[in-house]
Amino acid sequence: MTQVARVDRGFMTAGIGMAVVGAALFAIGLGGKDWIHSYFFGYMFWLVLTIGCLGLTLLHHTARGHWGFPVVRIFEAGGGPLAIALCGLGTIPIIMNLPALYPWADAALVAKDPILQTKSFYNNEGFWIARVALSFVILAVFAAVNQAWLKKEEQTGDDRWRQRRVNFSAIGLVFFVLIVNFLYTDLGMSQEKHWFSTIYGVWLLVMGALGALGLASAILGTQHNKSPYDKVVEPWLTKDLGNLMLAFTMLWAYFSFSQYLIIWSGNLPEFTKFFLKRSDGMWFWLANGLMITGFFIPFLLLLAPRTKRVPQIFGFVGGYILVIRAIDMFFVTVPTYRYQLSVYPADIGALLLVGGVWCAAFAFVLRTAPLVTYRTPELKEAADHA
Amino acid sequence: MATTNGKPHEPLIEGNWTNATIDAQIGDIVLDPKRHTEAQLKRIPAFLAKSLPDQLKSPWFLMFGIGFIGVNILLVAITVLVLTGIGVWGNNQPVGWGLDIINFVWWIGIGHAGTLISAILLLLRQQWRNSINRFAEAMTIFAVMCAGMYPLLHTGRPWVAYWLFPYPNVLAMWPQFRSPLVWDVFAVSTYMTVSILFWYVGLIPDFATLRDRARSRFAQIAFGFLALGWNGSAKSWHRYTHASIMLAGLSTPLVLSVHSIVSFDFAMSIVPGWNVTIFPPYFVAGAVFAGFAMVIALAIPLRKWYRLDSFITMKHFDWMAKVMLATGLIVAYGYVMEVFYAWYSGVPLEQGLLHNRIKITEAPYSWSFWLLILFNVVIPAALWSPKIRRNLTALFWISMSISIGMWFERYVIIPVSLTRDYLPSSFGYYTPTIVDYGMFAGTIGFFLFMMFLFIRFLPTINIFEMKELLHHMQHEKDHGEGHGGDKTVPAEAH
Amino acid sequence: MSHGRDTAPKRYGVVASFRTPEELLAAANRTREAGYRKIDGFSPIPVEGLTDVLKFDESILGWITFGHGVLGACIGVGLQWWTSNFAYSHNVGGKPLSSWPMFFPVTYECTILLAAFGATFGMIALNGLPKPHQPIFNAEAMVRASQDRFVLLVEASDPNFDETKVKAFMQTLDPESVEAVWTSEGY
């Protein structure tokens, strides 16, 4: 008798633990004015992961690859309506502290800066909040519709639901990318006074997708011998998911490097500032470290066939990638306000606190449906091929 | 054998085929000249139809003839250029890069679909690639040849173009490795070399087949020479498949890097509209978009003239159309982002660029931007419809629209950005000359000329991979009917 | 011949021809079970599982390719670093002499170029090509081994080789034809 994987229980326990420890650590830093920066870092990591999960759900429905079925539940729980609604609620502390995060919300700064003035009808509190809120509503609707239709399809076994889901996701993906791009621009990019980068939205999107794949791989790798994963974790699946992770790792490196190279080479004042902050002092070593730990190590690990065959190693690599994503997010968000590399307890606290809530919600959603969608015809086909 | 009668999964090879008939159908396009005159042009004047021999009325001859005329135009254009200097082109201050660089990028982009079809789809184990990869790879090589001519001639003194390579010389000079133009030299020459290697490696077993099928002594010797003595032993195949997979694994990142480096030619500079971080992926997507359009535009007539309907099926067109749709959306995303961030920046120069592109009444070149949107975004949107994706006439014209649209994309990016630089005193205009257009028409002719020579002398479809596919399909069918796995059913029995 | 080699034709082996890859695979299996070791299969398409039967598992090509790739990377980095710092150092756009981010593209291309050379020429060299004529081509069955027949060879150098016995054994495998192959003159 194989054990039953209780992923939801594990995540619930971990979530509560993380929330408690996180709240304690976060409380230490609450007094200073920096706490909102710490919060923003923690929030962004989980937001990007959530959106990565939703993106992979849509991609799975569009591309109809076999790799998706055993993990689509994880993506649905991680990028479902509940997670997105929570992310929407998570913007409340940000909205309450806009001037501490966004130069365009600081009236004194805007008064001195003609460039911020020309944008002020776009970047002002009312319009900004409206845009962010609208983005979250649309994303939540996408996620809800997808989930509902997949459930209907499972219950009725009707192929029309499948077709609907595919059509919806294909068109949805187009709007998803646009919406997410504007959302990331508002939340992240507009913290820099003048800096902008056209690839920023996709860059963060890829980070999120990579993190989501890492999370799913870690779950599959650790639960591979428990039901129902024992029936689906086969070498073909870990190979496909591993190759997908490899592709996203390369994509991340490609976007990061080409963005850096273009800005470094152009050396124009409004662009270079972003990387100037991030290559000052110890930040420089973090940047170089990320190149090695974020690209070379996972790249070589995922290139080896053994990683993609042995579930334990596979799960470990997935977890490793997820951890690196957090450090990468630290590098992307925090240097905007912090000139020296230093990690405050509140940073870790915020990461754990938001993560605790996220994990609890994740566990809550996972419990509502079986971990693997059995009734879809594609999975049977995939199992036959294996 | 797989049949077409309403199966849920359409077969990738339609009809009844055996290894021998595949050899005959594909291999004899090369070995039997009569295959090229089977299809005859219909709409030609009656007096010509009577007086001309059959060979001259075939589509092959027509296309080859057009190509030949194009090659002559190219030769004239190059001669005028080399004898006079690049002043005969329309580019001058402030627009230093004109049609030559547009066409360079356009051709390189077209080439990428070939490598992508052969490499990425091989890695993804997509069997539908098998029937189109060979001529897509050929397309790559000829497109890169066309592309390479432009920067070579743009150097002004193409006879000393070898200075671009690092070698110890009496001038004691070395290439300037901080320039993206030098990266281009490395990228394009590597790309050309690796494409040829990949193509040749793919051809070796087919050369062996042709060697053994050839009747004329000359063909036997020629193909025997090219086959290198391939004997198809188990060990050879083992190393061969290993090498193919590795070449595919190397070519995939190579394609991405080549077009990224092409985009760096612009992005490394500080011209408004060029120093854009989304350029590398956006250029790569555009390249794939244009490349698949060209593959479709070539595959539709070839399939008809050489009766390859069984191998290049509607499923193939559907797939290629979907790839075009997806890459087209990425490109459209790029346009949106460029326009949005040009405005969002708040920088007057970037906003000027936006104005220069979209204000149809005020900016002299805005028509090119709107044509680009029409050809690249509006018309290809028809591909959302599954019916259009399987309508070959529509597909052909959409592909043409994309080819034109991608040309306009480079037109908008390259000369139009250069007409409005930082200083209003150095604003200018760009008008291509007859030599510019002659070069462009000439390279199209050269491309057709090489393509149809290839069709005449080399197998257009990968023979051994088609046999492998046939064997797989046979195998799956046996499984489907509940046979034991290793029951041996002779292929000819069907 | 001047180098005094024995140039008379010798027996090279015995070949049997089959119609499908499955038949070849089954025959190769039985031939190996019968104790023959120097066997090989010739086919128009790669036959899945045949190398397992022949106990042929060579992975050196991957290492050749990898080695060439590393060599290419070293050449790329070395060339750019040396030319920009020593052989031809000058200031371009205020960038440092060793502009590492800008050295990446050429390094990358050099890596891929050399790795591709390794894979292609490694494969050709390991297969002993180019060699337009080989003794095996003297077999009549080989004409169709590149088209639609699957040929099994037992080499004369096999310790258990006895022409009549091998021929008789091969007849039991239900082949289309069986023939002895001779080396050409001069081999």
Short mmCIF file of N, CA and C in Angstrom, two decimals, chain C residues 116-165:
data_model
loop_
_atom_site.label_atom_id
_atom_site.label_comp_id
_atom_site.label_asym_id
_atom_site.label_seq_id
_atom_site.Cartn_x
_atom_site.Cartn_y
_atom_site.Cartn_z
N ALA C 116 30.43 22.21 -32.99
CA ALA C 116 29.80 21.64 -34.17
C ALA C 116 30.83 20.92 -35.03
N PHE C 117 32.05 21.48 -35.11
CA PHE C 117 33.11 20.77 -35.82
C PHE C 117 33.38 19.43 -35.15
N GLY C 118 33.44 19.46 -33.83
CA GLY C 118 33.70 18.23 -33.09
C GLY C 118 32.66 17.19 -33.38
N ALA C 119 31.37 17.59 -33.34
CA ALA C 119 30.30 16.62 -33.54
C ALA C 119 30.34 16.06 -34.97
N THR C 120 30.48 16.95 -35.96
CA THR C 120 30.41 16.50 -37.35
C THR C 120 31.63 15.67 -37.74
N PHE C 121 32.82 16.28 -37.56
CA PHE C 121 34.00 15.58 -38.02
C PHE C 121 34.33 14.41 -37.10
N GLY C 122 33.95 14.52 -35.84
CA GLY C 122 34.11 13.38 -34.94
C GLY C 122 33.30 12.19 -35.43
N MET C 123 32.05 12.46 -35.80
CA MET C 123 31.19 11.39 -36.30
C MET C 123 31.79 10.78 -37.57
N ILE C 124 32.22 11.64 -38.48
CA ILE C 124 32.76 11.14 -39.75
C ILE C 124 34.02 10.32 -39.50
N ALA C 125 34.89 10.82 -38.64
CA ALA C 125 36.15 10.12 -38.38
C ALA C 125 35.91 8.80 -37.66
N LEU C 126 35.04 8.80 -36.66
CA LEU C 126 34.78 7.55 -35.93
C LEU C 126 34.17 6.50 -36.85
N ASN C 127 33.40 6.95 -37.84
CA ASN C 127 32.81 6.01 -38.78
C ASN C 127 33.79 5.59 -39.86
N GLY C 128 35.01 6.11 -39.80
CA GLY C 128 36.02 5.71 -40.78
C GLY C 128 35.76 6.27 -42.16
N LEU C 129 35.06 7.36 -42.23
CA LEU C 129 34.78 7.98 -43.52
C LEU C 129 35.78 9.13 -43.71
N PRO C 130 35.97 9.63 -44.91
CA PRO C 130 35.41 9.12 -46.16
C PRO C 130 36.18 7.90 -46.68
N LYS C 131 35.43 6.95 -47.14
CA LYS C 131 36.00 5.71 -47.65
C LYS C 131 35.00 5.19 -48.68
N PRO C 132 35.08 5.71 -49.90
CA PRO C 132 34.02 5.41 -50.88
C PRO C 132 33.85 3.93 -51.17
N HIS C 133 34.94 3.17 -51.13
CA HIS C 133 34.74 1.75 -51.36
C HIS C 133 35.17 0.93 -50.16
N GLN C 134 34.31 0.02 -49.77
CA GLN C 134 34.60 -0.86 -48.66
C GLN C 134 34.25 -2.28 -49.08
N PRO C 135 34.92 -3.26 -48.48
CA PRO C 135 34.65 -4.65 -48.88
C PRO C 135 33.16 -4.99 -48.81
N ILE C 136 32.45 -4.43 -47.85
CA ILE C 136 31.05 -4.80 -47.67
C ILE C 136 30.22 -4.46 -48.90
N PHE C 137 30.67 -3.43 -49.66
CA PHE C 137 29.90 -3.06 -50.85
C PHE C 137 29.96 -4.12 -51.94
N ASN C 138 30.86 -5.14 -51.79
CA ASN C 138 30.88 -6.22 -52.77
C ASN C 138 29.66 -7.11 -52.66
N ALA C 139 28.95 -7.01 -51.55
CA ALA C 139 27.74 -7.83 -51.39
C ALA C 139 26.63 -7.26 -52.26
N GLU C 140 25.98 -8.13 -53.01
CA GLU C 140 24.92 -7.63 -53.88
C GLU C 140 23.77 -7.07 -53.06
N ALA C 141 23.54 -7.66 -51.91
CA ALA C 141 22.42 -7.20 -51.08
C ALA C 141 22.60 -5.76 -50.64
N MET C 142 23.86 -5.29 -50.59
CA MET C 142 24.11 -3.95 -50.07
C MET C 142 23.54 -2.85 -50.96
N VAL C 143 23.31 -3.14 -52.24
CA VAL C 143 22.74 -2.12 -53.12
C VAL C 143 21.41 -1.64 -52.56
N ARG C 144 20.70 -2.56 -51.97
CA ARG C 144 19.39 -2.15 -51.44
C ARG C 144 19.41 -1.87 -49.95
N ALA C 145 20.58 -2.02 -49.33
CA ALA C 145 20.65 -1.72 -47.89
C ALA C 145 20.51 -0.22 -47.63
N SER C 146 20.65 0.59 -48.68
CA SER C 146 20.40 2.02 -48.49
C SER C 146 18.99 2.37 -48.93
N GLN C 147 18.23 1.36 -49.36
CA GLN C 147 16.88 1.66 -49.84
C GLN C 147 15.80 0.96 -49.01
N ASP C 148 15.66 -0.34 -49.20
CA ASP C 148 14.55 -0.99 -48.50
C ASP C 148 14.89 -2.39 -48.01
N ARG C 149 16.19 -2.71 -47.85
CA ARG C 149 16.56 -4.00 -47.30
C ARG C 149 17.44 -3.83 -46.07
N PHE C 150 17.42 -4.84 -45.23
CA PHE C 150 18.12 -4.78 -43.95
C PHE C 150 19.10 -5.95 -43.91
N VAL C 151 20.38 -5.63 -43.88
CA VAL C 151 21.40 -6.64 -44.14
C VAL C 151 22.16 -6.95 -42.84
N LEU C 152 22.38 -8.26 -42.62
CA LEU C 152 23.14 -8.71 -41.45
C LEU C 152 24.45 -9.31 -41.92
N LEU C 153 25.53 -8.93 -41.27
CA LEU C 153 26.86 -9.42 -41.67
C LEU C 153 27.50 -10.18 -40.51
N VAL C 154 28.10 -11.34 -40.83
CA VAL C 154 29.00 -12.00 -39.89
C VAL C 154 30.37 -11.95 -40.52
N GLU C 155 31.30 -11.30 -39.84
CA GLU C 155 32.61 -11.09 -40.44
C GLU C 155 33.45 -12.34 -40.39
N ALA C 156 34.36 -12.48 -41.39
CA ALA C 156 35.24 -13.64 -41.45
C ALA C 156 36.24 -13.62 -40.30
N SER C 157 36.45 -12.46 -39.69
CA SER C 157 37.41 -12.37 -38.59
C SER C 157 36.84 -12.90 -37.28
N ASP C 158 35.57 -13.25 -37.29
CA ASP C 158 34.97 -13.82 -36.08
C ASP C 158 35.62 -15.17 -35.77
N PRO C 159 35.99 -15.41 -34.51
CA PRO C 159 36.69 -16.66 -34.17
C PRO C 159 35.89 -17.92 -34.55
N ASN C 160 34.57 -17.83 -34.53
CA ASN C 160 33.77 -19.02 -34.84
C ASN C 160 33.41 -19.13 -36.32
N PHE C 161 34.05 -18.27 -37.14
CA PHE C 161 33.59 -18.19 -38.53
C PHE C 161 33.95 -19.44 -39.32
N ASP C 162 32.92 -20.01 -39.96
CA ASP C 162 33.12 -21.12 -40.90
C ASP C 162 32.07 -20.91 -41.97
N GLU C 163 32.52 -20.66 -43.20
CA GLU C 163 31.59 -20.16 -44.20
C GLU C 163 30.35 -21.02 -44.35
N THR C 164 30.54 -22.32 -44.49
CA THR C 164 29.37 -23.17 -44.73
C THR C 164 28.43 -23.19 -43.54
N LYS C 165 29.04 -23.22 -42.36
CA LYS C 165 28.21 -23.24 -41.15
C LYS C 165 27.41 -21.95 -41.02
#
